[in-house]
PDB file of C-alpha atoms in Angstrom:
ATOM      1  CA  MET A 224     147.800 117.631  85.749  1.00 93.00           C
ATOM      2  CA  GLU A 225     144.992 115.686  87.360  1.00 95.00           C
ATOM      3  CA  ILE A 226     141.408 116.329  88.380  1.00 95.00           C
ATOM      4  CA  THR A 227     139.021 114.038  90.266  1.00 95.00           C
ATOM      5  CA  GLY A 228     135.248 114.080  90.156  1.00 96.00           C
ATOM      6  CA  ARG A 229     132.061 112.631  88.740  1.00 96.00           C
ATOM      7  CA  ILE A 230     131.179 112.567  85.028  1.00 97.00           C
ATOM      8  CA  ILE A 231     127.985 114.606  84.608  1.00 97.00           C
ATOM      9  CA  ALA A 232     127.806 114.685  80.782  1.00 97.00           C
ATOM     10  CA  VAL A 233     129.033 112.582  77.885  1.00 97.00           C
ATOM     11  CA  LEU A 234     128.887 114.693  74.729  1.00 97.00           C
ATOM     12  CA  PRO A 235     128.419 113.221  71.246  1.00 96.00           C
ATOM     13  CA  ALA A 236     131.534 111.946  69.484  1.00 96.00           C
ATOM     14  CA  ALA A 237     132.940 113.985  66.606  1.00 96.00           C
ATOM     15  CA  SER A 238     134.746 112.393  63.692  1.00 95.00           C
ATOM     16  CA  GLY A 239     136.128 113.252  60.306  1.00 95.00           C
ATOM     17  CA  THR A 240     138.997 112.820  57.902  1.00 94.00           C
ATOM     18  CA  SER A 241     142.276 114.690  58.214  1.00 92.00           C
ATOM     19  CA  ALA A 242     142.787 117.123  55.330  1.00 91.00           C
ATOM     20  CA  ARG A 243     146.564 116.781  55.667  1.00 92.00           C
ATOM     21  CA  THR A 244     146.952 112.987  55.903  1.00 93.00           C
ATOM     22  CA  GLY A 245     143.594 111.661  54.746  1.00 92.00           C
ATOM     23  CA  ASN A 246     143.330 109.454  57.846  1.00 94.00           C
ATOM     24  CA  PRO A 247     140.062 109.226  59.812  1.00 95.00           C
ATOM     25  CA  TRP A 248     139.959 110.717  63.332  1.00 95.00           C
ATOM     26  CA  MET A 249     137.516 110.684  66.256  1.00 96.00           C
ATOM     27  CA  SER A 250     137.216 112.652  69.501  1.00 96.00           C
ATOM     28  CA  GLN A 251     134.706 112.850  72.328  1.00 97.00           C
ATOM     29  CA  GLU A 252     134.196 115.392  75.113  1.00 97.00           C
ATOM     30  CA  TYR A 253     133.107 114.771  78.700  1.00 97.00           C
ATOM     31  CA  VAL A 254     132.138 117.098  81.558  1.00 97.00           C
ATOM     32  CA  LEU A 255     133.479 116.316  85.047  1.00 97.00           C
ATOM     33  CA  GLU A 256     132.277 117.960  88.283  1.00 97.00           C
ATOM     34  CA  THR A 257     134.639 118.117  91.280  1.00 96.00           C
ATOM     35  CA  HIS A 258     133.726 117.413  94.913  1.00 94.00           C
ATOM     36  CA  ASP A 259     135.126 120.681  96.304  1.00 94.00           C
ATOM     37  CA  GLN A 260     133.227 122.939  98.695  1.00 95.00           C
ATOM     38  CA  TYR A 261     132.338 124.961  95.591  1.00 95.00           C
ATOM     39  CA  PRO A 262     132.157 122.295  92.840  1.00 96.00           C
ATOM     40  CA  ARG A 263     133.815 123.147  89.544  1.00 96.00           C
ATOM     41  CA  LYS A 264     133.060 121.736  86.132  1.00 96.00           C
ATOM     42  CA  CYS A 265     135.706 120.811  83.565  1.00 95.00           C
ATOM     43  CA  CYS A 266     135.119 119.794  79.943  1.00 97.00           C
ATOM     44  CA  PHE A 267     137.902 117.586  78.604  1.00 97.00           C
ATOM     45  CA  ARG A 268     138.484 115.762  75.335  1.00 97.00           C
ATOM     46  CA  VAL A 269     139.645 112.241  74.555  1.00 97.00           C
ATOM     47  CA  PHE A 270     141.183 112.033  71.075  1.00 96.00           C
ATOM     48  CA  GLY A 271     141.344 108.801  69.122  1.00 95.00           C
ATOM     49  CA  GLU A 272     138.804 106.027  68.671  1.00 94.00           C
ATOM     50  CA  ASP A 273     141.091 103.520  70.390  1.00 95.00           C
ATOM     51  CA  ARG A 274     141.392 105.679  73.538  1.00 95.00           C
ATOM     52  CA  ILE A 275     137.659 106.423  73.603  1.00 96.00           C
ATOM     53  CA  LYS A 276     136.975 102.675  73.620  1.00 95.00           C
ATOM     54  CA  GLN A 277     139.818 101.955  76.067  1.00 95.00           C
ATOM     55  CA  PHE A 278     138.673 104.556  78.638  1.00 95.00           C
ATOM     56  CA  ASN A 279     134.946 103.717  78.152  1.00 95.00           C
ATOM     57  CA  ILE A 280     133.849 106.697  80.272  1.00 95.00           C
ATOM     58  CA  GLN A 281     130.209 106.582  81.381  1.00 95.00           C
ATOM     59  CA  ALA A 282     127.985 109.258  82.957  1.00 96.00           C
ATOM     60  CA  GLY A 283     127.923 109.057  86.761  1.00 95.00           C
ATOM     61  CA  GLU A 284     131.384 107.464  87.122  1.00 95.00           C
ATOM     62  CA  GLU A 285     133.868 108.692  89.719  1.00 96.00           C
ATOM     63  CA  ILE A 286     137.246 109.069  87.979  1.00 96.00           C
ATOM     64  CA  THR A 287     140.594 110.828  88.096  1.00 96.00           C
ATOM     65  CA  VAL A 288     141.617 112.261  84.738  1.00 96.00           C
ATOM     66  CA  SER A 289     145.236 113.031  83.821  1.00 96.00           C
ATOM     67  CA  PHE A 290     145.340 115.735  81.165  1.00 96.00           C
ATOM     68  CA  ASP A 291     147.386 118.360  79.329  1.00 96.00           C
ATOM     69  CA  ILE A 292     146.270 121.916  78.637  1.00 96.00           C
ATOM     70  CA  ASP A 293     147.172 123.629  75.364  1.00 96.00           C
ATOM     71  CA  ALA A 294     146.151 126.970  73.883  1.00 96.00           C
ATOM     72  CA  ARG A 295     145.981 128.016  70.244  1.00 95.00           C
ATOM     73  CA  GLU A 296     145.136 131.200  68.379  1.00 96.00           C
ATOM     74  CA  TYR A 297     142.466 131.406  65.690  1.00 95.00           C
ATOM     75  CA  ASN A 298     141.436 134.687  64.040  1.00 96.00           C
ATOM     76  CA  GLY A 299     142.934 136.776  66.828  1.00 96.00           C
ATOM     77  CA  ARG A 300     141.243 134.808  69.631  1.00 97.00           C
ATOM     78  CA  TRP A 301     142.766 132.194  71.923  1.00 97.00           C
ATOM     79  CA  PHE A 302     141.190 128.848  72.742  1.00 95.00           C
ATOM     80  CA  ASN A 303     142.153 126.238  75.369  1.00 95.00           C
ATOM     81  CA  SER A 304     142.162 122.492  74.821  1.00 95.00           C
ATOM     82  CA  ILE A 305     142.087 120.070  77.741  1.00 96.00           C
ATOM     83  CA  ASN A 306     143.194 116.699  76.381  1.00 96.00           C
ATOM     84  CA  ALA A 307     142.982 113.588  78.594  1.00 96.00           C
ATOM     85  CA  TRP A 308     145.761 111.021  78.298  1.00 95.00           C
ATOM     86  CA  ALA A 309     144.884 108.706  81.217  1.00 96.00           C
ATOM     87  CA  VAL A 310     141.809 107.771  83.272  1.00 96.00           C
ATOM     88  CA  ASN A 311     141.919 106.134  86.726  1.00 95.00           C
ATOM     89  CA  ARG A 312     138.776 104.611  88.211  1.00 92.00           C
ATOM     90  CA  ASN A 313     140.288 103.692  91.620  1.00 77.00           C
ATOM     91  CA  VAL A 314     138.915 106.791  93.340  1.00 62.00           C
ATOM     92  CA  GLN A 315     136.144 105.421  95.593  1.00 60.00           C
ATOM     93  CA  ALA A 316     138.279 105.734  98.733  1.00 46.00           C
ATOM     94  CA  GLN A 317     139.627 109.137  97.694  1.00 49.00           C
ATOM     95  CA  ALA A 318     136.161 110.494  96.897  1.00 46.00           C
ATOM     96  CA  ALA A 319     134.776 109.261 100.226  1.00 51.00           C
ATOM     97  CA  SER A 320     137.587 110.938 102.172  1.00 49.00           C
ATOM     98  CA  GLN A 321     137.140 114.158 100.202  1.00 53.00           C
ATOM     99  CA  ASP A 322     133.378 114.152 100.839  1.00 52.00           C
ATOM    100  CA  GLY A 323     133.963 113.699 104.573  1.00 51.00           C
ATOM    101  CA  ALA A 324     136.535 116.494 104.665  1.00 49.00           C
ATOM    102  CA  ALA A 325     134.325 118.805 102.633  1.00 47.00           C
ATOM    103  CA  ALA A 326     131.412 118.293 105.017  1.00 45.00           C
ATOM    104  CA  GLN A 327     133.394 119.841 107.883  1.00 43.00           C
ATOM    105  CA  PRO A 328     134.016 123.595 107.879  1.00 41.00           C
ATOM    106  CA  PHE A 329     137.615 124.553 107.158  1.00 39.00           C
ATOM    107  CA  MET A 330     138.231 126.231 110.532  1.00 42.00           C
ATOM    108  CA  ALA A 331     136.825 123.252 112.461  1.00 41.00           C
ATOM    109  CA  GLN A 332     139.513 120.891 111.209  1.00 45.00           C
ATOM    110  CA  GLN A 333     142.232 120.412 113.824  1.00 47.00           C
ATOM    111  CA  PRO A 334     145.727 119.280 112.928  1.00 48.00           C
ATOM    112  CA  ALA A 335     146.746 115.915 114.312  1.00 51.00           C
ATOM    113  CA  GLN A 336     148.746 116.085 117.526  1.00 52.00           C
ATOM    114  CA  ALA A 337     152.357 115.112 116.955  1.00 51.00           C
ATOM    115  CA  ALA A 338     153.959 112.503 119.149  1.00 53.00           C
ATOM    116  CA  PRO A 339     156.490 113.941 121.648  1.00 53.00           C
ATOM    117  CA  SER A 340     159.408 112.534 119.649  1.00 55.00           C
ATOM    118  CA  GLU A 341     158.110 114.249 116.475  1.00 60.00           C
ATOM    119  CA  THR A 342     157.731 117.795 117.821  1.00 57.00           C
ATOM    120  CA  PRO A 343     159.704 120.337 115.786  1.00 62.00           C
ATOM    121  CA  PHE A 344     161.085 122.156 118.868  1.00 60.00           C
ATOM    122  CA  PRO A 345     162.489 120.811 122.119  1.00 61.00           C
ATOM    123  CA  PRO A 346     160.333 121.372 125.229  1.00 63.00           C
ATOM    124  CA  ALA A 347     160.783 124.700 127.000  1.00 63.00           C
ATOM    125  CA  GLN A 348     163.111 124.582 129.997  1.00 62.00           C
ATOM    126  CA  ASP A 349     161.874 125.845 133.332  1.00 59.00           C
ATOM    127  CA  ASN A 350     164.289 128.560 134.506  1.00 59.00           C
ATOM    128  CA  SER A 351     162.038 129.982 137.257  1.00 58.00           C
ATOM    129  CA  GLY A 352     164.356 128.911 140.061  1.00 57.00           C
ATOM    130  CA  GLU A 353     167.605 130.303 138.606  1.00 58.00           C
ATOM    131  CA  GLY A 354     166.712 134.040 138.554  1.00 58.00           C
ATOM    132  CA  SER A 355     169.031 134.931 135.691  1.00 60.00           C
ATOM    133  CA  ALA A 356     169.773 138.647 135.247  1.00 64.00           C
ATOM    134  CA  ASP A 357     169.195 138.569 131.484  1.00 67.00           C
ATOM    135  CA  ASP A 358     165.603 137.229 131.683  1.00 69.00           C
ATOM    136  CA  LEU A 359     163.088 139.350 129.785  1.00 71.00           C
ATOM    137  CA  PRO A 360     159.956 140.397 131.661  1.00 71.00           C
ATOM    138  CA  PHE A 361     157.625 139.276 128.865  1.00 64.00           C
TER     139      PHE A 361
END
């Protein structure tokens, strides 16, 4: 899945040592706000020191995040994890087009007129001169 928006918070990194393998680990969480009519916020996690450095996410950046969602149970309660696996910074054009579309009310947007060769139905035929007996009055 993907979500596009602006980073509004960079939370402190968490680190430790795996009890199972003894290897060190690091993760960091970020909060992204969408550009929808009603903006939503999403907190996602980047796991691994190498990915944290590779993505180098900064507050205020416009990005598209590719992520997976997973749920797990702990003491009878369920918790969601949103784990990012890719970050794309080429969203300036997308964000500008979304901002322009969001500024217009939904009902005011008109679909583009199709070219005559692209219309889904052939043009109606004028049968007014034939006077067919099976014509319906409506």
